[in-house]
Amino acid sequence: MLDLATLTTDTLLSARLTDVVETLVARDRATFRSRLASLDMRFTDARVEALREAHGVLPPGEFREWEALRQALQGNEEPESHWCSEDRSLRLDIPLHVPDDPQALAELLPSYSAGLIAGLFLLSEDASGDRILLSLLPGPGDTLIIFPFIHERSTLHPARTLKRFLLTEWLSEDEPDPDEAPGQVGESRYEELLDVAREHDERLPAFTPGSPESLIAADSERLYQRSHWLTGILWGRPGPRLTEQLARAPGAADWKLERPWLSRQPLLANYWVLAHYFLGNEDACRTVITAAHQSPAALTRGIARLVEGWLNAPGQARLAKLDATTLANLRRVVRGSARADQQISN
């Protein structure tokens, strides 16, 4: 447990997520500690393995700790088991089951598009619709990182660690009160602790990609920014900024670079199979499908089968509520908004 009155950057660097959660989030600390101590970590390890099998990624080491904390808080079953930060929810929504039915799989694509193309999944949401997205990709010092997502502009704010998010979101400028949430520290201490949290993130060792492949495939922010145009398309809503968004999307040079990596990089395969489909690049799309059939990620293999079915029987293609006619219209709109170098033969 942390002492907020004396907390320093050095102390926070040595602290675990558990310390922050116990100090600020858990309502009944004794019950929380008891639940945490009694957890069967085989269940947690099974969830990590299910995530690896479904998505083909091994999350940072801190993910295992967060899964245990989530269980100990039991936020879904007992809403009063943890203090709330104003109206903010606290959960982590990651699909771990790959439906056998193609239409059931198609239903996942719009809702989880940021996860399938950038490794970003919903952790928290407030009443305004603004969200916190957690990345399953490597963070500094093997930590979990989050991105605030502003829904009105569909933009990501800069990354921060999950530890910093939990500390700062559960703090308050209100004066301390023994009957209220422990994060009430008063205005001056609140500002000091924001600086402590910021310095914590600045002092962590940066993640260093080992190759050009990991430079691209392990960067959630970069993947999201270049793939953002797909999120509206999967809902059937191209939007007035489609041409602008496609201007930031990959082209022929990126395709040539990333094509050899597709069988081992699920997020890249997910992007390219959907992008080529909507861009009308059928031969290139089938190239991705062949590679994606060998993917370590069950979801990627499922998406490849789904898109292959759309290509083989275009009149029967369906994506959630979007029928074959709507999909054909979307493909025309996308191709008409794309750059010349995004229209690829193979």
mmCIF file of C-alpha atoms in Angstrom:
data_model
loop_
_atom_site.group_PDB
_atom_site.id
_atom_site.type_symbol
_atom_site.label_atom_id
_atom_site.label_comp_id
_atom_site.label_asym_id
_atom_site.label_seq_id
_atom_site.Cartn_x
_atom_site.Cartn_y
_atom_site.Cartn_z
ATOM 1 C CA MET A 1 0.000 0.000 0.000
ATOM 2 C CA LEU A 2 1.236 3.483 -0.874
ATOM 3 C CA ASP A 3 1.376 6.550 1.370
ATOM 4 C CA LEU A 4 -0.005 9.318 -0.843
ATOM 5 C CA ALA A 5 1.257 11.987 1.545
ATOM 6 C CA THR A 6 4.894 11.010 0.964
ATOM 7 C CA LEU A 7 4.781 9.228 -2.413
ATOM 8 C CA THR A 8 7.765 10.043 -4.664
ATOM 9 C CA THR A 9 8.671 9.098 -8.211
ATOM 10 C CA ASP A 10 11.261 6.618 -6.944
ATOM 11 C CA THR A 11 8.656 4.936 -4.743
ATOM 12 C CA LEU A 12 6.156 4.773 -7.582
ATOM 13 C CA LEU A 13 8.761 3.251 -9.920
ATOM 14 C CA SER A 14 9.314 0.412 -7.445
ATOM 15 C CA ALA A 15 5.600 -0.043 -6.722
ATOM 16 C CA ARG A 16 3.391 -2.585 -8.465
ATOM 17 C CA LEU A 17 -0.031 -2.126 -9.971
ATOM 18 C CA THR A 18 -1.296 -4.013 -6.933
ATOM 19 C CA ASP A 19 -0.052 -1.269 -4.617
ATOM 20 C CA VAL A 20 -1.874 1.441 -6.575
ATOM 21 C CA VAL A 21 -5.109 -0.546 -6.771
ATOM 22 C CA GLU A 22 -5.065 -1.417 -3.078
ATOM 23 C CA THR A 23 -4.398 2.204 -2.117
ATOM 24 C CA LEU A 24 -6.902 3.961 -4.371
ATOM 25 C CA VAL A 25 -9.342 1.614 -6.059
ATOM 26 C CA ALA A 26 -10.272 -1.204 -3.659
ATOM 27 C CA ARG A 27 -13.074 -0.125 -1.323
ATOM 28 C CA ASP A 28 -12.473 -2.802 1.328
ATOM 29 C CA ARG A 29 -8.725 -3.378 1.417
ATOM 30 C CA ALA A 30 -8.839 -6.400 3.710
ATOM 31 C CA THR A 31 -11.372 -8.165 1.502
ATOM 32 C CA PHE A 32 -9.389 -7.211 -1.586
ATOM 33 C CA ARG A 33 -6.165 -8.646 -0.135
ATOM 34 C CA SER A 34 -7.968 -11.822 0.881
ATOM 35 C CA ARG A 35 -9.463 -12.300 -2.591
ATOM 36 C CA LEU A 36 -6.128 -11.630 -4.239
ATOM 37 C CA ALA A 37 -4.308 -14.116 -2.023
ATOM 38 C CA SER A 38 -6.893 -16.841 -2.646
ATOM 39 C CA LEU A 39 -6.908 -16.591 -6.430
ATOM 40 C CA ASP A 40 -6.079 -19.678 -8.441
ATOM 41 C CA MET A 41 -3.484 -18.243 -10.817
ATOM 42 C CA ARG A 42 -4.010 -21.183 -13.158
ATOM 43 C CA PHE A 43 -7.235 -19.489 -14.226
ATOM 44 C CA THR A 44 -5.355 -16.255 -14.897
ATOM 45 C CA ASP A 45 -2.675 -18.113 -16.835
ATOM 46 C CA ALA A 46 -5.378 -19.843 -18.861
ATOM 47 C CA ARG A 47 -6.822 -16.459 -19.853
ATOM 48 C CA VAL A 48 -3.387 -15.245 -20.950
ATOM 49 C CA GLU A 49 -2.976 -18.388 -23.039
ATOM 50 C CA ALA A 50 -6.473 -17.967 -24.512
ATOM 51 C CA LEU A 51 -5.552 -14.418 -25.466
ATOM 52 C CA ARG A 52 -2.366 -15.622 -27.155
ATOM 53 C CA GLU A 53 -4.256 -18.282 -29.097
ATOM 54 C CA ALA A 54 -7.046 -15.925 -30.183
ATOM 55 C CA HIS A 55 -4.978 -12.843 -31.009
ATOM 56 C CA GLY A 56 -1.489 -14.234 -31.577
ATOM 57 C CA VAL A 57 0.159 -11.783 -29.183
ATOM 58 C CA LEU A 58 1.876 -12.247 -25.846
ATOM 59 C CA PRO A 59 0.984 -9.184 -23.760
ATOM 60 C CA PRO A 60 3.424 -7.383 -21.439
ATOM 61 C CA GLY A 61 4.199 -9.148 -18.172
ATOM 62 C CA GLU A 62 2.046 -6.654 -16.264
ATOM 63 C CA PHE A 63 -1.047 -8.049 -17.980
ATOM 64 C CA ARG A 64 -1.012 -11.156 -15.773
ATOM 65 C CA GLU A 65 -0.987 -8.972 -12.658
ATOM 66 C CA TRP A 66 -3.854 -6.844 -13.994
ATOM 67 C CA GLU A 67 -5.949 -9.926 -14.703
ATOM 68 C CA ALA A 68 -5.507 -11.037 -11.090
ATOM 69 C CA LEU A 69 -6.402 -7.562 -9.816
ATOM 70 C CA ARG A 70 -9.499 -7.494 -11.999
ATOM 71 C CA GLN A 71 -10.674 -10.760 -10.477
ATOM 72 C CA ALA A 72 -9.926 -9.601 -6.940
ATOM 73 C CA LEU A 73 -11.913 -6.398 -7.441
ATOM 74 C CA GLN A 74 -14.831 -8.388 -8.859
ATOM 75 C CA GLY A 75 -16.135 -5.162 -10.351
ATOM 76 C CA ASN A 76 -18.622 -6.873 -12.643
ATOM 77 C CA GLU A 77 -20.295 -8.937 -9.944
ATOM 78 C CA GLU A 78 -20.070 -6.481 -7.057
ATOM 79 C CA PRO A 79 -20.138 -2.847 -8.215
ATOM 80 C CA GLU A 80 -19.541 -1.607 -4.683
ATOM 81 C CA SER A 81 -16.282 -3.528 -4.327
ATOM 82 C CA HIS A 82 -14.242 -0.623 -5.659
ATOM 83 C CA TRP A 83 -14.290 3.149 -5.556
ATOM 84 C CA CYS A 84 -15.464 4.762 -8.773
ATOM 85 C CA SER A 85 -13.653 7.637 -10.452
ATOM 86 C CA GLU A 86 -16.662 9.907 -10.987
ATOM 87 C CA ASP A 87 -18.776 8.074 -13.621
ATOM 88 C CA ARG A 88 -15.939 6.022 -15.117
ATOM 89 C CA SER A 89 -16.329 2.276 -15.528
ATOM 90 C CA LEU A 90 -13.389 -0.086 -15.128
ATOM 91 C CA ARG A 91 -13.259 -3.270 -17.171
ATOM 92 C CA LEU A 92 -11.303 -4.897 -19.957
ATOM 93 C CA ASP A 93 -13.218 -6.131 -22.984
ATOM 94 C CA ILE A 94 -11.207 -8.581 -25.103
ATOM 95 C CA PRO A 95 -12.863 -11.364 -27.128
ATOM 96 C CA LEU A 96 -11.157 -14.666 -26.363
ATOM 97 C CA HIS A 97 -13.557 -16.991 -28.197
ATOM 98 C CA VAL A 98 -13.492 -17.288 -31.980
ATOM 99 C CA PRO A 99 -17.002 -18.138 -33.258
ATOM 100 C CA ASP A 100 -17.271 -20.978 -35.756
ATOM 101 C CA ASP A 101 -20.225 -19.292 -37.460
ATOM 102 C CA PRO A 102 -18.996 -16.743 -40.063
ATOM 103 C CA GLN A 103 -21.773 -14.284 -39.302
ATOM 104 C CA ALA A 104 -21.055 -14.401 -35.576
ATOM 105 C CA LEU A 105 -17.396 -13.714 -36.361
ATOM 106 C CA ALA A 106 -18.400 -10.842 -38.672
ATOM 107 C CA GLU A 107 -20.346 -9.263 -35.796
ATOM 108 C CA LEU A 108 -17.054 -8.844 -33.902
ATOM 109 C CA LEU A 109 -15.305 -6.820 -36.588
ATOM 110 C CA PRO A 110 -16.965 -3.389 -36.123
ATOM 111 C CA SER A 111 -16.979 -3.503 -32.321
ATOM 112 C CA TYR A 112 -13.380 -4.647 -31.970
ATOM 113 C CA SER A 113 -11.789 -2.998 -34.997
ATOM 114 C CA ALA A 114 -9.205 -1.086 -32.912
ATOM 115 C CA GLY A 115 -8.178 -4.357 -31.260
ATOM 116 C CA LEU A 116 -7.941 -6.326 -34.482
ATOM 117 C CA ILE A 117 -5.837 -3.756 -36.341
ATOM 118 C CA ALA A 118 -3.930 -2.030 -33.516
ATOM 119 C CA GLY A 119 -4.105 -4.246 -30.409
ATOM 120 C CA LEU A 120 -6.231 -1.671 -28.537
ATOM 121 C CA PHE A 121 -9.124 -2.812 -26.332
ATOM 122 C CA LEU A 122 -11.625 -1.007 -24.139
ATOM 123 C CA LEU A 123 -10.523 -0.697 -20.516
ATOM 124 C CA SER A 124 -12.689 2.153 -19.279
ATOM 125 C CA GLU A 125 -15.459 4.446 -20.469
ATOM 126 C CA ASP A 126 -17.160 7.487 -18.991
ATOM 127 C CA ALA A 127 -20.681 8.813 -19.471
ATOM 128 C CA SER A 128 -19.614 11.138 -22.310
ATOM 129 C CA GLY A 129 -18.437 8.186 -24.393
ATOM 130 C CA ASP A 130 -14.738 8.995 -24.056
ATOM 131 C CA ARG A 131 -12.742 5.831 -23.548
ATOM 132 C CA ILE A 132 -9.479 4.459 -22.287
ATOM 133 C CA LEU A 133 -7.994 1.877 -24.632
ATOM 134 C CA LEU A 134 -5.397 -0.567 -23.347
ATOM 135 C CA SER A 135 -2.684 -1.877 -25.659
ATOM 136 C CA LEU A 136 -1.684 -5.534 -25.674
ATOM 137 C CA LEU A 137 1.579 -4.623 -27.399
ATOM 138 C CA PRO A 138 4.941 -4.055 -25.641
ATOM 139 C CA GLY A 139 5.241 -1.042 -23.373
ATOM 140 C CA PRO A 140 8.239 0.552 -21.644
ATOM 141 C CA GLY A 141 9.722 -1.752 -19.031
ATOM 142 C CA ASP A 142 7.230 -4.539 -19.856
ATOM 143 C CA THR A 143 4.359 -2.360 -18.598
ATOM 144 C CA LEU A 144 0.841 -1.999 -19.911
ATOM 145 C CA ILE A 145 0.112 1.280 -21.675
ATOM 146 C CA ILE A 146 -3.200 3.020 -22.305
ATOM 147 C CA PHE A 147 -4.458 5.654 -24.729
ATOM 148 C CA PRO A 148 -7.267 8.097 -23.953
ATOM 149 C CA PHE A 149 -9.695 8.049 -26.896
ATOM 150 C CA ILE A 150 -11.835 11.124 -27.581
ATOM 151 C CA HIS A 151 -14.915 9.789 -29.352
ATOM 152 C CA GLU A 152 -16.155 13.050 -30.894
ATOM 153 C CA ARG A 153 -12.914 13.391 -32.888
ATOM 154 C CA SER A 154 -12.016 9.684 -32.974
ATOM 155 C CA THR A 155 -8.489 10.564 -31.904
ATOM 156 C CA LEU A 156 -5.976 9.022 -29.519
ATOM 157 C CA HIS A 157 -4.232 11.130 -26.904
ATOM 158 C CA PRO A 158 -0.601 10.309 -26.028
ATOM 159 C CA ALA A 159 0.133 7.021 -24.301
ATOM 160 C CA ARG A 160 0.676 6.646 -20.587
ATOM 161 C CA THR A 161 1.212 3.643 -18.367
ATOM 162 C CA LEU A 162 -1.705 1.868 -16.741
ATOM 163 C CA LYS A 163 -0.118 2.606 -13.370
ATOM 164 C CA ARG A 164 -0.122 6.346 -14.093
ATOM 165 C CA PHE A 165 -3.726 6.189 -15.302
ATOM 166 C CA LEU A 166 -4.945 4.420 -12.169
ATOM 167 C CA LEU A 167 -3.093 6.820 -9.910
ATOM 168 C CA THR A 168 -4.178 10.051 -11.571
ATOM 169 C CA GLU A 169 -7.785 9.097 -12.367
ATOM 170 C CA TRP A 170 -8.489 8.011 -8.801
ATOM 171 C CA LEU A 171 -6.993 11.140 -7.263
ATOM 172 C CA SER A 172 -9.080 14.172 -6.376
ATOM 173 C CA GLU A 173 -8.436 17.819 -5.466
ATOM 174 C CA ASP A 174 -11.036 17.532 -2.709
ATOM 175 C CA GLU A 175 -9.793 17.773 0.851
ATOM 176 C CA PRO A 176 -9.186 14.431 2.639
ATOM 177 C CA ASP A 177 -12.202 12.934 4.372
ATOM 178 C CA PRO A 178 -12.028 9.594 6.243
ATOM 179 C CA ASP A 179 -15.547 8.719 5.072
ATOM 180 C CA GLU A 180 -14.816 9.348 1.394
ATOM 181 C CA ALA A 181 -12.536 7.876 -1.263
ATOM 182 C CA PRO A 182 -8.839 7.709 -0.272
ATOM 183 C CA GLY A 183 -7.782 9.614 -3.391
ATOM 184 C CA GLN A 184 -8.959 12.928 -1.935
ATOM 185 C CA VAL A 185 -5.627 14.601 -1.208
ATOM 186 C CA GLY A 186 -6.288 18.339 -1.494
ATOM 187 C CA GLU A 187 -5.401 20.710 -4.319
ATOM 188 C CA SER A 188 -1.676 21.239 -3.681
ATOM 189 C CA ARG A 189 -0.869 17.551 -3.099
ATOM 190 C CA TYR A 190 -2.998 16.616 -6.109
ATOM 191 C CA GLU A 191 -0.815 18.743 -8.388
ATOM 192 C CA GLU A 192 2.346 17.288 -6.850
ATOM 193 C CA LEU A 193 1.148 13.737 -7.437
ATOM 194 C CA LEU A 194 0.324 14.482 -11.080
ATOM 195 C CA ASP A 195 3.973 15.487 -11.482
ATOM 196 C CA VAL A 196 5.091 12.297 -9.715
ATOM 197 C CA ALA A 197 3.011 10.198 -12.120
ATOM 198 C CA ARG A 198 4.310 12.058 -15.187
ATOM 199 C CA GLU A 199 7.932 11.697 -14.062
ATOM 200 C CA HIS A 200 7.318 7.997 -13.436
ATOM 201 C CA ASP A 201 6.493 7.445 -17.100
ATOM 202 C CA GLU A 202 9.342 9.654 -18.319
ATOM 203 C CA ARG A 203 11.909 7.627 -16.390
ATOM 204 C CA LEU A 204 10.848 4.201 -17.642
ATOM 205 C CA PRO A 205 13.170 2.605 -20.215
ATOM 206 C CA ALA A 206 11.742 3.038 -23.688
ATOM 207 C CA PHE A 207 10.662 -0.002 -25.669
ATOM 208 C CA THR A 208 13.326 -0.673 -28.309
ATOM 209 C CA PRO A 209 12.136 -2.533 -31.417
ATOM 210 C CA GLY A 210 14.580 -5.187 -32.568
ATOM 211 C CA SER A 211 13.767 -4.895 -36.268
ATOM 212 C CA PRO A 212 11.815 -2.839 -38.814
ATOM 213 C CA GLU A 213 9.103 -5.479 -38.503
ATOM 214 C CA SER A 214 8.619 -4.956 -34.761
ATOM 215 C CA LEU A 215 8.941 -1.183 -35.202
ATOM 216 C CA ILE A 216 5.687 -1.285 -37.184
ATOM 217 C CA ALA A 217 3.884 -4.308 -35.759
ATOM 218 C CA ALA A 218 4.470 -3.446 -32.083
ATOM 219 C CA ASP A 219 3.304 0.182 -32.138
ATOM 220 C CA SER A 220 -0.409 0.500 -31.335
ATOM 221 C CA GLU A 221 -0.544 4.237 -31.947
ATOM 222 C CA ARG A 222 1.089 3.984 -35.371
ATOM 223 C CA LEU A 223 -1.097 1.049 -36.370
ATOM 224 C CA TYR A 224 -4.251 2.856 -35.289
ATOM 225 C CA GLN A 225 -3.455 6.149 -37.011
ATOM 226 C CA ARG A 226 -2.735 4.530 -40.356
ATOM 227 C CA SER A 227 -5.673 2.106 -40.157
ATOM 228 C CA HIS A 228 -8.310 4.427 -38.715
ATOM 229 C CA TRP A 229 -10.209 4.719 -42.011
ATOM 230 C CA LEU A 230 -11.265 1.079 -41.667
ATOM 231 C CA THR A 231 -13.136 1.586 -38.396
ATOM 232 C CA GLY A 232 -15.881 3.678 -39.996
ATOM 233 C CA ILE A 233 -16.044 1.414 -43.057
ATOM 234 C CA LEU A 234 -16.687 -1.661 -40.910
ATOM 235 C CA TRP A 235 -19.716 0.121 -39.422
ATOM 236 C CA GLY A 236 -20.881 1.072 -42.921
ATOM 237 C CA ARG A 237 -20.132 4.762 -42.306
ATOM 238 C CA PRO A 238 -17.323 6.071 -44.563
ATOM 239 C CA GLY A 239 -17.573 9.621 -43.242
ATOM 240 C CA PRO A 240 -16.626 12.943 -44.843
ATOM 241 C CA ARG A 241 -12.934 12.554 -43.930
ATOM 242 C CA LEU A 242 -12.366 9.253 -45.714
ATOM 243 C CA THR A 243 -10.032 10.729 -48.359
ATOM 244 C CA GLU A 244 -8.021 12.474 -45.639
ATOM 245 C CA GLN A 245 -7.805 9.264 -43.604
ATOM 246 C CA LEU A 246 -6.775 7.193 -46.619
ATOM 247 C CA ALA A 247 -4.027 9.730 -47.304
ATOM 248 C CA ARG A 248 -2.392 8.532 -44.061
ATOM 249 C CA ALA A 249 -2.969 4.848 -44.835
ATOM 250 C CA PRO A 250 -0.357 2.437 -46.196
ATOM 251 C CA GLY A 251 0.312 2.199 -49.917
ATOM 252 C CA ALA A 252 2.229 0.018 -52.340
ATOM 253 C CA ALA A 253 5.626 0.575 -50.694
ATOM 254 C CA ASP A 254 4.251 -0.475 -47.294
ATOM 255 C CA TRP A 255 2.573 -3.511 -48.854
ATOM 256 C CA LYS A 256 5.850 -4.597 -50.440
ATOM 257 C CA LEU A 257 7.678 -4.196 -47.107
ATOM 258 C CA GLU A 258 5.090 -5.911 -44.903
ATOM 259 C CA ARG A 259 3.923 -8.695 -47.199
ATOM 260 C CA PRO A 260 6.612 -11.202 -46.021
ATOM 261 C CA TRP A 261 5.566 -10.697 -42.390
ATOM 262 C CA LEU A 262 1.852 -11.442 -42.686
ATOM 263 C CA SER A 263 1.885 -15.096 -41.640
ATOM 264 C CA ARG A 264 3.496 -14.179 -38.287
ATOM 265 C CA GLN A 265 2.053 -10.700 -37.614
ATOM 266 C CA PRO A 266 -1.712 -11.032 -37.010
ATOM 267 C CA LEU A 267 -2.464 -7.317 -36.706
ATOM 268 C CA LEU A 268 -0.825 -6.597 -40.047
ATOM 269 C CA ALA A 269 -2.656 -9.507 -41.671
ATOM 270 C CA ASN A 270 -5.981 -8.321 -40.227
ATOM 271 C CA TYR A 271 -5.434 -4.859 -41.654
ATOM 272 C CA TRP A 272 -4.267 -5.886 -45.092
ATOM 273 C CA VAL A 273 -6.940 -8.523 -45.735
ATOM 274 C CA LEU A 274 -9.712 -6.038 -44.925
ATOM 275 C CA ALA A 275 -7.987 -3.088 -46.603
ATOM 276 C CA HIS A 276 -7.387 -4.962 -49.863
ATOM 277 C CA TYR A 277 -10.970 -6.214 -49.837
ATOM 278 C CA PHE A 278 -12.472 -2.741 -49.523
ATOM 279 C CA LEU A 279 -9.921 -1.218 -51.916
ATOM 280 C CA GLY A 280 -10.920 -3.791 -54.521
ATOM 281 C CA ASN A 281 -7.442 -5.349 -54.694
ATOM 282 C CA GLU A 282 -8.697 -8.904 -55.074
ATOM 283 C CA ASP A 283 -5.428 -10.615 -56.061
ATOM 284 C CA ALA A 284 -3.534 -8.954 -53.207
ATOM 285 C CA CYS A 285 -6.398 -9.820 -50.863
ATOM 286 C CA ARG A 286 -6.097 -13.495 -51.774
ATOM 287 C CA THR A 287 -2.349 -13.282 -51.138
ATOM 288 C CA VAL A 288 -3.067 -12.095 -47.596
ATOM 289 C CA ILE A 289 -5.672 -14.819 -47.129
ATOM 290 C CA THR A 290 -3.111 -17.499 -48.022
ATOM 291 C CA ALA A 291 -0.638 -16.082 -45.492
ATOM 292 C CA ALA A 292 -3.308 -15.532 -42.825
ATOM 293 C CA HIS A 293 -4.348 -19.196 -42.970
ATOM 294 C CA GLN A 294 -0.921 -19.863 -41.368
ATOM 295 C CA SER A 295 -1.299 -17.193 -38.675
ATOM 296 C CA PRO A 296 -0.763 -18.071 -34.992
ATOM 297 C CA ALA A 297 -3.968 -16.113 -34.214
ATOM 298 C CA ALA A 298 -7.279 -17.949 -34.440
ATOM 299 C CA LEU A 299 -9.114 -14.665 -35.032
ATOM 300 C CA THR A 300 -6.872 -13.832 -37.982
ATOM 301 C CA ARG A 301 -7.438 -17.263 -39.507
ATOM 302 C CA GLY A 302 -11.175 -16.759 -39.006
ATOM 303 C CA ILE A 303 -11.150 -13.328 -40.659
ATOM 304 C CA ALA A 304 -9.250 -14.812 -43.600
ATOM 305 C CA ARG A 305 -11.950 -17.475 -44.049
ATOM 306 C CA LEU A 306 -14.662 -14.827 -43.762
ATOM 307 C CA VAL A 307 -13.159 -12.517 -46.403
ATOM 308 C CA GLU A 308 -12.400 -15.478 -48.668
ATOM 309 C CA GLY A 309 -16.097 -16.299 -48.548
ATOM 310 C CA TRP A 310 -16.971 -12.721 -49.514
ATOM 311 C CA LEU A 311 -14.657 -12.937 -52.541
ATOM 312 C CA ASN A 312 -15.905 -16.366 -53.616
ATOM 313 C CA ALA A 313 -19.600 -15.494 -53.286
ATOM 314 C CA PRO A 314 -19.934 -11.685 -53.464
ATOM 315 C CA GLY A 315 -23.715 -11.849 -53.756
ATOM 316 C CA GLN A 316 -23.903 -13.561 -50.361
ATOM 317 C CA ALA A 317 -21.344 -11.393 -48.566
ATOM 318 C CA ARG A 318 -22.513 -9.975 -45.254
ATOM 319 C CA LEU A 319 -20.765 -8.017 -42.497
ATOM 320 C CA ALA A 320 -22.921 -7.736 -39.396
ATOM 321 C CA LYS A 321 -25.893 -5.587 -40.597
ATOM 322 C CA LEU A 322 -24.256 -4.736 -43.934
ATOM 323 C CA ASP A 323 -25.588 -6.799 -46.840
ATOM 324 C CA ALA A 324 -23.908 -7.569 -50.171
ATOM 325 C CA THR A 325 -25.235 -4.441 -51.884
ATOM 326 C CA THR A 326 -23.993 -2.197 -49.067
ATOM 327 C CA LEU A 327 -20.573 -3.850 -49.115
ATOM 328 C CA ALA A 328 -20.308 -3.394 -52.879
ATOM 329 C CA ASN A 329 -21.176 0.298 -52.505
ATOM 330 C CA LEU A 330 -18.629 0.721 -49.727
ATOM 331 C CA ARG A 331 -15.932 -0.823 -51.914
ATOM 332 C CA ARG A 332 -16.724 1.646 -54.699
ATOM 333 C CA VAL A 333 -16.574 4.581 -52.288
ATOM 334 C CA VAL A 334 -13.264 3.438 -50.804
ATOM 335 C CA ARG A 335 -11.625 2.780 -54.153
ATOM 336 C CA GLY A 336 -12.808 6.152 -55.422
ATOM 337 C CA SER A 337 -11.276 7.893 -52.378
ATOM 338 C CA ALA A 338 -7.940 6.039 -52.405
ATOM 339 C CA ARG A 339 -4.568 7.117 -53.729
ATOM 340 C CA ALA A 340 -3.295 5.599 -56.949
ATOM 341 C CA ASP A 341 -0.584 3.669 -55.072
ATOM 342 C CA GLN A 342 -3.244 1.995 -52.889
ATOM 343 C CA GLN A 343 -4.761 0.229 -55.892
ATOM 344 C CA ILE A 344 -2.492 -2.815 -55.953
ATOM 345 C CA SER A 345 -2.598 -5.806 -58.278
ATOM 346 C CA ASN A 346 -0.518 -8.097 -56.054
#
